[in-house]
Short mmCIF file of C-alpha atoms and ligand atoms in Angstrom, two decimals:
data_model
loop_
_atom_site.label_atom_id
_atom_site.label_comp_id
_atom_site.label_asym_id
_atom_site.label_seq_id
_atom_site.Cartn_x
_atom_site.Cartn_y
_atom_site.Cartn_z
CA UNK O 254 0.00 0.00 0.00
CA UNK O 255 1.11 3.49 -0.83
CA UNK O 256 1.76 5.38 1.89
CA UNK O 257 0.60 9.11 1.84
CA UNK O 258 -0.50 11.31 4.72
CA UNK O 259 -4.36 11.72 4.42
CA UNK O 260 -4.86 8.20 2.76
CA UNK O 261 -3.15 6.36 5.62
CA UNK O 262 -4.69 7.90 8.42
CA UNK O 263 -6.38 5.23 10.10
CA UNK O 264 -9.97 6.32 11.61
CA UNK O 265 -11.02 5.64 14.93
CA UNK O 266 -12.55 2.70 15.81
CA UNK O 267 -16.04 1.36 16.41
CA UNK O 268 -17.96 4.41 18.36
CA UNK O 269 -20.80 1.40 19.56
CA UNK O 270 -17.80 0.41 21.87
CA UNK O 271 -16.41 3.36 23.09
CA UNK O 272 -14.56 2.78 26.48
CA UNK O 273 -14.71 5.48 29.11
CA UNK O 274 -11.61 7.69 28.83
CA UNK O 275 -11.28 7.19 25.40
CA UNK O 276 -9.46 10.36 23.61
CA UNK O 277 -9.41 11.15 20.39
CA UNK O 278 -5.50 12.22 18.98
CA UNK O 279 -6.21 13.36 14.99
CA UNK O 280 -3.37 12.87 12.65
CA UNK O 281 -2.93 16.60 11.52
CA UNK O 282 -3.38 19.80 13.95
CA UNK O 283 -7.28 20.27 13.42
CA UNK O 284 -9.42 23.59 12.67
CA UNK O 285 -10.77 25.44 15.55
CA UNK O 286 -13.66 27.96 13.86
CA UNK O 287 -11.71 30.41 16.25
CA UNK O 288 -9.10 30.59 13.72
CA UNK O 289 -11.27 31.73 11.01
CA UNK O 290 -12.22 34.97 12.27
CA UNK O 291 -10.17 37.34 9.93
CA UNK O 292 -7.65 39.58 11.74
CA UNK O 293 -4.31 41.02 11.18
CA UNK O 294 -1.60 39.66 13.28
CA UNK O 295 0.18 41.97 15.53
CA UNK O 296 3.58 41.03 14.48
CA UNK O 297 5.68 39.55 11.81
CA UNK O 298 5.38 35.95 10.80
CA UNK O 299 8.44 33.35 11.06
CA UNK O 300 10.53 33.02 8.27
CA UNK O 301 9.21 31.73 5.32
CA UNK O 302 5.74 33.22 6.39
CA UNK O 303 6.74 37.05 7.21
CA UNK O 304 8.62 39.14 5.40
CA UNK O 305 10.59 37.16 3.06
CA UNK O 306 10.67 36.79 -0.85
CA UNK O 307 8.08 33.61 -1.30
CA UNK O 308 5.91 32.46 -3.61
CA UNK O 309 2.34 30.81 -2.36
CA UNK O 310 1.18 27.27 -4.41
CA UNK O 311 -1.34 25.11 -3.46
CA UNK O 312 1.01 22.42 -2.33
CA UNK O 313 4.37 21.74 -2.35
CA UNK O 314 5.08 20.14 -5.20
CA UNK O 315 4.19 23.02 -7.32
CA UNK O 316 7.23 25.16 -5.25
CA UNK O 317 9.51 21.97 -6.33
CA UNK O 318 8.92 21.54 -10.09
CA UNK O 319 8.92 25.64 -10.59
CA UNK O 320 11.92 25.57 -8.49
CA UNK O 321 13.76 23.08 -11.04
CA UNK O 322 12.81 25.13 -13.55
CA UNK O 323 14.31 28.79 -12.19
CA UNK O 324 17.35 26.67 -11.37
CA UNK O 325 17.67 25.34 -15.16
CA UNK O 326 17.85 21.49 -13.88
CA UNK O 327 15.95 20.20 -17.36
CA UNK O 328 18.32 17.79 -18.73
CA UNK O 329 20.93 17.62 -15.63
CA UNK O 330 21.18 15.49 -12.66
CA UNK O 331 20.28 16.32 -9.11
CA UNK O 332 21.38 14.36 -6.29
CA UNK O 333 18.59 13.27 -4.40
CA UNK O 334 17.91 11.25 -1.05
CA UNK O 335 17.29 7.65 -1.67
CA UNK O 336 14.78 8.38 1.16
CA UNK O 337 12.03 10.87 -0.03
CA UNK O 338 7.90 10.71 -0.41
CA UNK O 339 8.10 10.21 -3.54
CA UNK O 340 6.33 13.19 -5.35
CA UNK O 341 8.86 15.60 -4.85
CA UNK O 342 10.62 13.41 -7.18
CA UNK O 343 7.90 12.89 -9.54
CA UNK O 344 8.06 16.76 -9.74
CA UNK O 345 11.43 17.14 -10.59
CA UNK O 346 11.09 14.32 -13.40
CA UNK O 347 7.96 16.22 -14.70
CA UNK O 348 10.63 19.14 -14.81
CA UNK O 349 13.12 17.50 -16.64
CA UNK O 350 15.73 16.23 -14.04
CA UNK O 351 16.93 13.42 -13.52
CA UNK O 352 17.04 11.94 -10.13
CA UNK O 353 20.18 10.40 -8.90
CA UNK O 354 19.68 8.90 -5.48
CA UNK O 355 22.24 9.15 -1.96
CA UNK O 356 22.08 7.33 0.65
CA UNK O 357 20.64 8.20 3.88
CA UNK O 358 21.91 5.76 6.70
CA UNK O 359 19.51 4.26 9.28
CA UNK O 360 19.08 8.04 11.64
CA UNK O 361 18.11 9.67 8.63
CA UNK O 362 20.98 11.46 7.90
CA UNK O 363 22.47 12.02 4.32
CA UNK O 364 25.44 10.40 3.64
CA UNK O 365 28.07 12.79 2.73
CA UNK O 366 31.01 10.85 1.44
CA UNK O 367 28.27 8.81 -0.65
CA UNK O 368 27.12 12.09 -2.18
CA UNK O 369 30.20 13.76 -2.89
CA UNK O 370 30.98 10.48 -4.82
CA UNK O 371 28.00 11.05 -6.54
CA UNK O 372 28.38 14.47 -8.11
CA UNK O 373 29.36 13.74 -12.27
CA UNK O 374 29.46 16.05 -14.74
CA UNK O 375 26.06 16.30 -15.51
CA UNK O 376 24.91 17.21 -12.21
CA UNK O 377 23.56 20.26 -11.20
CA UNK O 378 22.16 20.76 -7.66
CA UNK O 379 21.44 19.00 -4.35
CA UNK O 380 18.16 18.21 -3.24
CA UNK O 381 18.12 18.12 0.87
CA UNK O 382 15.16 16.62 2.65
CA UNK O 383 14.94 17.83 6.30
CA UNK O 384 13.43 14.81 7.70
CA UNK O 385 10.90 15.52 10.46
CA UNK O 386 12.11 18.88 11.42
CA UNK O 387 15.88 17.49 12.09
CA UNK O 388 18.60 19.48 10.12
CA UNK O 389 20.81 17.94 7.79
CA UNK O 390 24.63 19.53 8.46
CA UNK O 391 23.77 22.02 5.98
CA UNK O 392 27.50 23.99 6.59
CA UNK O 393 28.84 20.70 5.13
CA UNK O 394 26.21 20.26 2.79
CA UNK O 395 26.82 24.22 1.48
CA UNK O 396 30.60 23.88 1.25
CA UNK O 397 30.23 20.77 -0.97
CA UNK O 398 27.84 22.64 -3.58
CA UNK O 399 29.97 25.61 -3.33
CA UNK O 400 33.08 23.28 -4.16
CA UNK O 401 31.31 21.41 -6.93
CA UNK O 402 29.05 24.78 -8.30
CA UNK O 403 25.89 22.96 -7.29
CA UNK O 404 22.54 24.68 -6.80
CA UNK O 405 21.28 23.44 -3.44
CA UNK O 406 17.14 23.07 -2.92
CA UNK O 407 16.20 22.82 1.10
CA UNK O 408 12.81 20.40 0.98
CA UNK O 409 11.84 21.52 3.97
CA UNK O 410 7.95 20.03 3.39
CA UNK O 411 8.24 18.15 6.95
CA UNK O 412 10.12 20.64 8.77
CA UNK O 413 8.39 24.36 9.08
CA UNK O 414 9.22 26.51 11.72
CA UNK O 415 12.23 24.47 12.15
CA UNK O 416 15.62 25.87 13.48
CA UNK O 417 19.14 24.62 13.33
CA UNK O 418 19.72 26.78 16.58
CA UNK O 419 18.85 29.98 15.86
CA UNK O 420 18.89 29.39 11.77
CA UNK O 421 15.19 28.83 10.39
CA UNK O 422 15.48 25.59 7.93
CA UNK O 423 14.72 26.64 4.20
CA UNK O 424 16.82 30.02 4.39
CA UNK O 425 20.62 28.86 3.84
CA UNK O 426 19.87 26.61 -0.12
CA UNK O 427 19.54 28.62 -3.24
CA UNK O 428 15.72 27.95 -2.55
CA UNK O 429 13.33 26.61 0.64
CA UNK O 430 10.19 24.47 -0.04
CA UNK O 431 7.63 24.25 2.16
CA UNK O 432 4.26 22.33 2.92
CA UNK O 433 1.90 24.26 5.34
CA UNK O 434 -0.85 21.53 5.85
CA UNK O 435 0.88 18.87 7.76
CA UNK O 436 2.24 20.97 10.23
CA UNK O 437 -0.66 23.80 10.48
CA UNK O 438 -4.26 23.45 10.24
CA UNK O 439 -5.02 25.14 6.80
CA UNK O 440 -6.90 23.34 3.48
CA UNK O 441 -3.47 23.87 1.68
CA UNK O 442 -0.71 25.44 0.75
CA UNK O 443 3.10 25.44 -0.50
CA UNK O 444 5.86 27.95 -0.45
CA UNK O 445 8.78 28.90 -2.20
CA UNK O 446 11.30 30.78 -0.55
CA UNK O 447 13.68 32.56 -2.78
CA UNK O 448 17.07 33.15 -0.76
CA UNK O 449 18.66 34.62 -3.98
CA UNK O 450 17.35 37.05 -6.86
CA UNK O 451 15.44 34.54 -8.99
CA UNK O 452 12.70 35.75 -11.90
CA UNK O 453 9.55 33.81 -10.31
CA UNK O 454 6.26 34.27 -11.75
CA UNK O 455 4.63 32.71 -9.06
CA UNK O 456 1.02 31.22 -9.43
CA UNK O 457 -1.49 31.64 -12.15
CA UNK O 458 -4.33 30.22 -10.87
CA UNK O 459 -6.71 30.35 -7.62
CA UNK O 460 -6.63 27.92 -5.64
CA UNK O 461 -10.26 25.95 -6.51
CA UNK O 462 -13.20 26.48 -3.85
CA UNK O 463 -14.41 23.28 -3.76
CA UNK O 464 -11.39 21.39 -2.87
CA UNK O 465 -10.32 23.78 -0.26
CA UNK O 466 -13.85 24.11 1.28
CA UNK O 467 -13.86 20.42 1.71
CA UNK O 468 -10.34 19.88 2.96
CA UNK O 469 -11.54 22.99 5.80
CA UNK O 470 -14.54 21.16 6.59
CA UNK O 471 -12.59 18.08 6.92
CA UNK O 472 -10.62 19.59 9.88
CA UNK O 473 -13.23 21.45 11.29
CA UNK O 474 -15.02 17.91 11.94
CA UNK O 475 -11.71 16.55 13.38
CA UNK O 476 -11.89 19.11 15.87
CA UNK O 477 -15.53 18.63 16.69
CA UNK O 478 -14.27 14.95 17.23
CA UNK O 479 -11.02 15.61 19.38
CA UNK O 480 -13.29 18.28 21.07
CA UNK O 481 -17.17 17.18 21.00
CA UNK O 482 -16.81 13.29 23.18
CA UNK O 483 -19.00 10.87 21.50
CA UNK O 484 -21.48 12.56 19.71
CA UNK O 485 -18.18 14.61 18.08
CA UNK O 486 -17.10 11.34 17.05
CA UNK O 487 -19.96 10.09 15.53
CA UNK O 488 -21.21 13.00 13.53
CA UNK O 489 -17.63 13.29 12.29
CA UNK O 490 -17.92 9.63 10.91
CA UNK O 491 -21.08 10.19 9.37
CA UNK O 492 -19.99 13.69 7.60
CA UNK O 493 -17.04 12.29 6.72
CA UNK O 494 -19.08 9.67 4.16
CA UNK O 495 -21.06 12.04 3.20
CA UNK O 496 -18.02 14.03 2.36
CA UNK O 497 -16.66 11.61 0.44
CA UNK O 498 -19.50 11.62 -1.99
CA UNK O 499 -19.72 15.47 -2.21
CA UNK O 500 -15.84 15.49 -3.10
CA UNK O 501 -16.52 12.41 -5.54
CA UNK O 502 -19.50 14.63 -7.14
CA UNK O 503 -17.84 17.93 -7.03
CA UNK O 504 -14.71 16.29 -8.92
CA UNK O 505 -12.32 17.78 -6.22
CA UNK O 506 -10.01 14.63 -6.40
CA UNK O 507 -7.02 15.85 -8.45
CA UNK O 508 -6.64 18.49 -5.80
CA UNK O 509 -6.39 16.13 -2.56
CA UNK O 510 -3.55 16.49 -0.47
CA UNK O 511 -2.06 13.66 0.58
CA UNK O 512 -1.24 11.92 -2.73
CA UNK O 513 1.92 10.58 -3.96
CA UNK O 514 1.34 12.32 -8.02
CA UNK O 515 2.18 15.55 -9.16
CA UNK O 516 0.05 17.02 -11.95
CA UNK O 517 1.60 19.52 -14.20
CA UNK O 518 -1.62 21.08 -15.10
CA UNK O 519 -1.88 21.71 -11.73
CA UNK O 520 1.64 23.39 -11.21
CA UNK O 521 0.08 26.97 -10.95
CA UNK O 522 -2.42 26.83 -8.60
CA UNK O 523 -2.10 28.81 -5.97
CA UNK O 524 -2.33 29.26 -1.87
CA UNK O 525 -6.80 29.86 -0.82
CA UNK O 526 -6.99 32.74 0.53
CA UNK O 527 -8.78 30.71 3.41
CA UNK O 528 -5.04 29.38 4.18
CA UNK O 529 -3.94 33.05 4.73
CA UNK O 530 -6.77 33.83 7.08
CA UNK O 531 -5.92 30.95 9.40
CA UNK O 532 -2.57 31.90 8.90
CA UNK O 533 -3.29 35.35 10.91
CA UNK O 534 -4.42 33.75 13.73
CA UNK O 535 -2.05 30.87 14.70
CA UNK O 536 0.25 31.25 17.07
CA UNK O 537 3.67 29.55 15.70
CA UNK O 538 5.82 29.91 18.89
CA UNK O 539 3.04 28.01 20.60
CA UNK O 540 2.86 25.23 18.29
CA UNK O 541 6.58 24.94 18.20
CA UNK O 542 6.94 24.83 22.37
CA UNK O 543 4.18 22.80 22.03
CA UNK O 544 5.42 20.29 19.76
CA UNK O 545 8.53 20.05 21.68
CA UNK O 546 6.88 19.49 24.83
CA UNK O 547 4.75 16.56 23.56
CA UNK O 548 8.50 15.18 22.06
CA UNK O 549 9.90 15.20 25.20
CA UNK O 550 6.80 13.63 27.24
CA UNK O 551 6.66 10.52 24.82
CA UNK O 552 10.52 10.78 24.66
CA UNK O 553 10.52 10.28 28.59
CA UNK O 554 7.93 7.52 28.45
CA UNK O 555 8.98 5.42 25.51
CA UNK O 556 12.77 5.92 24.67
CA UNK O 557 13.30 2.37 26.42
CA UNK O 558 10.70 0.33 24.98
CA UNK O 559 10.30 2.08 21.71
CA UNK O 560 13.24 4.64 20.81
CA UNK O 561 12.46 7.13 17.52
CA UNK O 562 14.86 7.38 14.95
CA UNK O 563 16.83 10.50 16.60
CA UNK O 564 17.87 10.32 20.33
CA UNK O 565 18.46 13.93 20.48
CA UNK O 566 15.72 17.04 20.04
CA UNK O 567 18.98 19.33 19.07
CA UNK O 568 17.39 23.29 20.26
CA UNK O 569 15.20 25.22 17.71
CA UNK O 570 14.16 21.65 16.03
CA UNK O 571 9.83 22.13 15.70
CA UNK O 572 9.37 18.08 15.40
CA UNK O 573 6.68 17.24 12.78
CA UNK O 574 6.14 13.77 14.77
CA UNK O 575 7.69 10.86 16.90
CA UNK O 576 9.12 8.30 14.69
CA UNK O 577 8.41 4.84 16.40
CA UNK O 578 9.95 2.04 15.25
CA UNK O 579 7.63 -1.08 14.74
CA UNK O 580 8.21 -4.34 13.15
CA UNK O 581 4.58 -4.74 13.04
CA UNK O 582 3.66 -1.52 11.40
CA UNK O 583 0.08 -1.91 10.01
CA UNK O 584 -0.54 -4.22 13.15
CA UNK O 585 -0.02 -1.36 15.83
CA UNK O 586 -1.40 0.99 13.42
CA UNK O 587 -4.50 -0.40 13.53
CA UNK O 588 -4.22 -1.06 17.41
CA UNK O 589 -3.83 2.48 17.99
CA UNK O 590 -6.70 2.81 15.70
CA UNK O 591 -9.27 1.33 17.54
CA UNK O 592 -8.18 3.50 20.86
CA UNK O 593 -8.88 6.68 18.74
CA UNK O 594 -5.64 7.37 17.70
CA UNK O 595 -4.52 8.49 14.51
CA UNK O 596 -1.16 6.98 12.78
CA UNK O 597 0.50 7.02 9.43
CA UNK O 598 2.07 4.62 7.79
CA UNK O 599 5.19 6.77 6.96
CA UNK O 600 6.83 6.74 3.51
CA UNK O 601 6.08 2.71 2.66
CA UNK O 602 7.01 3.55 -0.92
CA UNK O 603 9.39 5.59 -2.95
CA UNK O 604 9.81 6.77 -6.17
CA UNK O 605 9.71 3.66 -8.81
CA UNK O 606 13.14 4.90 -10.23
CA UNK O 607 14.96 4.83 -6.66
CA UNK O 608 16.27 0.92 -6.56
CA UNK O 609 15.72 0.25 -2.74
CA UNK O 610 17.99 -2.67 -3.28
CA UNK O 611 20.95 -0.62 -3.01
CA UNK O 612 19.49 1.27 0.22
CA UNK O 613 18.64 -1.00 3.22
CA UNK O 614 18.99 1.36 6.14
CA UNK O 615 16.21 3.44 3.88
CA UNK O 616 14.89 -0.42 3.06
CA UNK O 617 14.25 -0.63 6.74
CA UNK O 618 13.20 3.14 7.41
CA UNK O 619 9.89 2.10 5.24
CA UNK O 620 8.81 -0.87 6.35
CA UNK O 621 9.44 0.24 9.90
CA UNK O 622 8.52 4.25 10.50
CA UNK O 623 5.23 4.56 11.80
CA UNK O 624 4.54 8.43 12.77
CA UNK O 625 2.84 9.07 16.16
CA UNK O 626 1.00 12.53 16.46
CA UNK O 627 2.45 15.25 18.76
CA UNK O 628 0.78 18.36 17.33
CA UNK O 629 -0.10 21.48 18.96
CA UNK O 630 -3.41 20.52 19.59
CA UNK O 631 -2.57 17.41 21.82
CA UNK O 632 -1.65 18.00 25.71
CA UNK O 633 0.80 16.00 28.01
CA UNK O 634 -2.65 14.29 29.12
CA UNK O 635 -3.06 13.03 25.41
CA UNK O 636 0.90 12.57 25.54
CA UNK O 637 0.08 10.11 28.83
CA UNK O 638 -3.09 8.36 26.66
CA UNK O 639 -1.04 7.73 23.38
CA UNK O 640 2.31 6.56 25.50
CA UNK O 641 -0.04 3.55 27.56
CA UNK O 642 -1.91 2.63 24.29
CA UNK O 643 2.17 2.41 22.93
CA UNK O 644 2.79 0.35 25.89
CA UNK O 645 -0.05 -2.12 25.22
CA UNK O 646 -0.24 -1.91 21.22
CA UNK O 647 3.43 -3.08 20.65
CA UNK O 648 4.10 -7.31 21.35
C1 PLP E 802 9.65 15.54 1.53
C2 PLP E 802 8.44 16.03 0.81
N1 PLP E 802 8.58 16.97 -0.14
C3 PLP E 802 7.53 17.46 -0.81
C4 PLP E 802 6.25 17.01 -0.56
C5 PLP E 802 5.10 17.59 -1.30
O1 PLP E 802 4.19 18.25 -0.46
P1 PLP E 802 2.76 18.64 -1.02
O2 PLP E 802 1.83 17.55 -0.61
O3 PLP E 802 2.42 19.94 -0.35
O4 PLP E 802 2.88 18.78 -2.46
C6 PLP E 802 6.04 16.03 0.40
C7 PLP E 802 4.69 15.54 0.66
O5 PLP E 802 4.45 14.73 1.51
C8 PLP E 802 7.16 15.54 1.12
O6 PLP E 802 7.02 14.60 2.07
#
């Protein structure tokens, strides 16, 4: 099974059954109407969100294939991690690029040595994922391209409002890329950050109604479900079907988030002005300290039965979520499932031209990375709830 973000999001279990205590811990950060009253915040927004010279898409993906283009990649290599979703690759291929893959060894950290080796004639840039919020050494990483007169792109799609100390991720590469919905609760949106003079158009094209309605009202009913006890539950499950036929009728699909394809005739749509609103109102430093917080409470409770991939929470680092380690992944998946929590299957697949047989530490990163939700929304009570059903869920 593919593994995206919306499509493996496992839904709570039977509501007929519902144990006392039960809690409900949603996947994504949910919509609280609160956040759609319009206002104008008081100060600037983090970097890329204040201040800086970005471009808004509808998702990421858009912000990767129009940055291959400003950078010229058509027809050259870039030197990508053998670890990656999958349609950030797709959009550099649609671009013209061709992917050459690294490795990244079993912390998620690029391999260095194995990417300087890589660099040929042909290629032309570096493509750094920022797993999870965690840096990659990007001083290293910047010397290299400077050595070698490589363009360097920061994905930074799982990693906003992340720091290396005090540096935001996505300002130091030629370009940042960002996704806004998986760490924020907005319908969409994708940014490019330009850290040098580059001739960007930006998008064409608004940013379709219907598909951002739906993906709002989606969240909206995960919040009347975290918030609203049993009733919240159930009317979210019956919405939710309902929902599904509404999208289905309205012909919303190619615009889902959550998928693993990039559409080129969808490469200039842009940010809904709905995303912008919301925008206003959040407040980022919470959501980072809150974030961290929840790291460190299922960091205190789990490290010895369960470690995540990275021991350390190195300062500044916003963590998008804890990376258990399962051998049983779609087993504990759906054991969390049926206590009301939320889990993705995390990157299963790749990108059909990466040859995983060459990459076992990323080999093992698939079939083993389940992601555990520690959003701003959840408290160090849900933090206590998700750590027991851990406890119990894994043999
Ligand atoms: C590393 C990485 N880059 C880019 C993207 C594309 O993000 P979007 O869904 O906003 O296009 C994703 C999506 O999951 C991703 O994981």
């Amino acid at each position: 099974m593919v593994a995206t973000l919306t499509e493996t999001a496992r839904s709570p279990g039977l509501l007929a059954a519902r144990p006392p205590g039960r809690r409900v811990l949603t996947a994504l950060p949910t919509l609280s109407p609160r956040l759609l009253v319009p206002r104008l915040r008081a100060g600037p927004a983090p970097f890329p969100l204040g201040g800086a010279e970005v471009r808004r898409y509808y998702f990421a993906r858009n912000a990767v294939w129009e940055a291959a283009r400003l950078l010229g990649l058509a027809g050259h290599e870039v030197l990508v991690p053998a670890y990656h979703h999958g349609v950030e690759v797709e959009a550099l291929v649609a671009a013209g690029a061709v992917p050459r893959f690294v490795r990244v060894d079993a912390r998620m950290r690029l391999d260095l040595e194995h990417l300087e080796q890589s660099v040929g004639p042909r290629t032309r840039a570096l493509y750094v994922i920022h797993y999870l919020g965690f840096p990659q050494p990007m001083d290293a990483l910047l010397a290299l391209a400077r050595r070698r007169g490589l363009a360097v792109l920061e994905d930074c799609a799982l990693a906003l409002l992340s720091r290396d100390g005090a540096e935001p991720l996505g300002a130091r590469g030629d370009v940042g890329i960002f996704c806004l919905y998986k760490s924020l609760p907005v319908p969409n949106g994708g940014i490019l950050a330009l850290n040098r003079p580059l001739d960007a158009a930006g998008p064409a094209r608004a940013a379709p109604l219907a598909s951002t309605l739906s993906h709002a009202t989606g969240s909206l009913l995960a919040h009347l479900a975290r918030r609203g006890g049993p009733a919240g539950e159930a009317v979210r499950e019956g919405l939710r079907r309902s929902q599904r036929a509404v999208r289905a009728a309205l012909h919303v699909g190619p615009l889902a988030t959550g998928t693993m394809h990039f559409d080129p005739a969808a490469a200039d749509v842009g940010m809904s002005a709905l995303t912008r609103v919301i925008l206003e109102n959040v407040d980022f430093e919470e959501a980072v300290q809150a974030r961290r917080r929840n790291w460190f409470l299922l960091f205190a409770r789990l490290r010895e039965l369960a470690p995540p991939v990275q021991l350390e929470l190195p300062p500044g680092v916003c963590p998008l979520f804890y990376p258990l380690l399962v051998e049983d992944k779609a087993g504990v998946a759906e054991r969390l499932a049926a206590r009301g929590i939320e889990t993705v299957e995390f990157w299963n697949t790749g990108h059909p031209a990466c040859d995983e047989a060459g990459f076992p530490e990323v080999a093992a990163l698939r079939r083993r990375v389940l992601e555990l939700p520690l959003h701003q929304d959840l408290d160090p009570d849900d933090m206590a709830y998700l750590a027991a059903a851990v406890e119990e869920a894994l043999p």
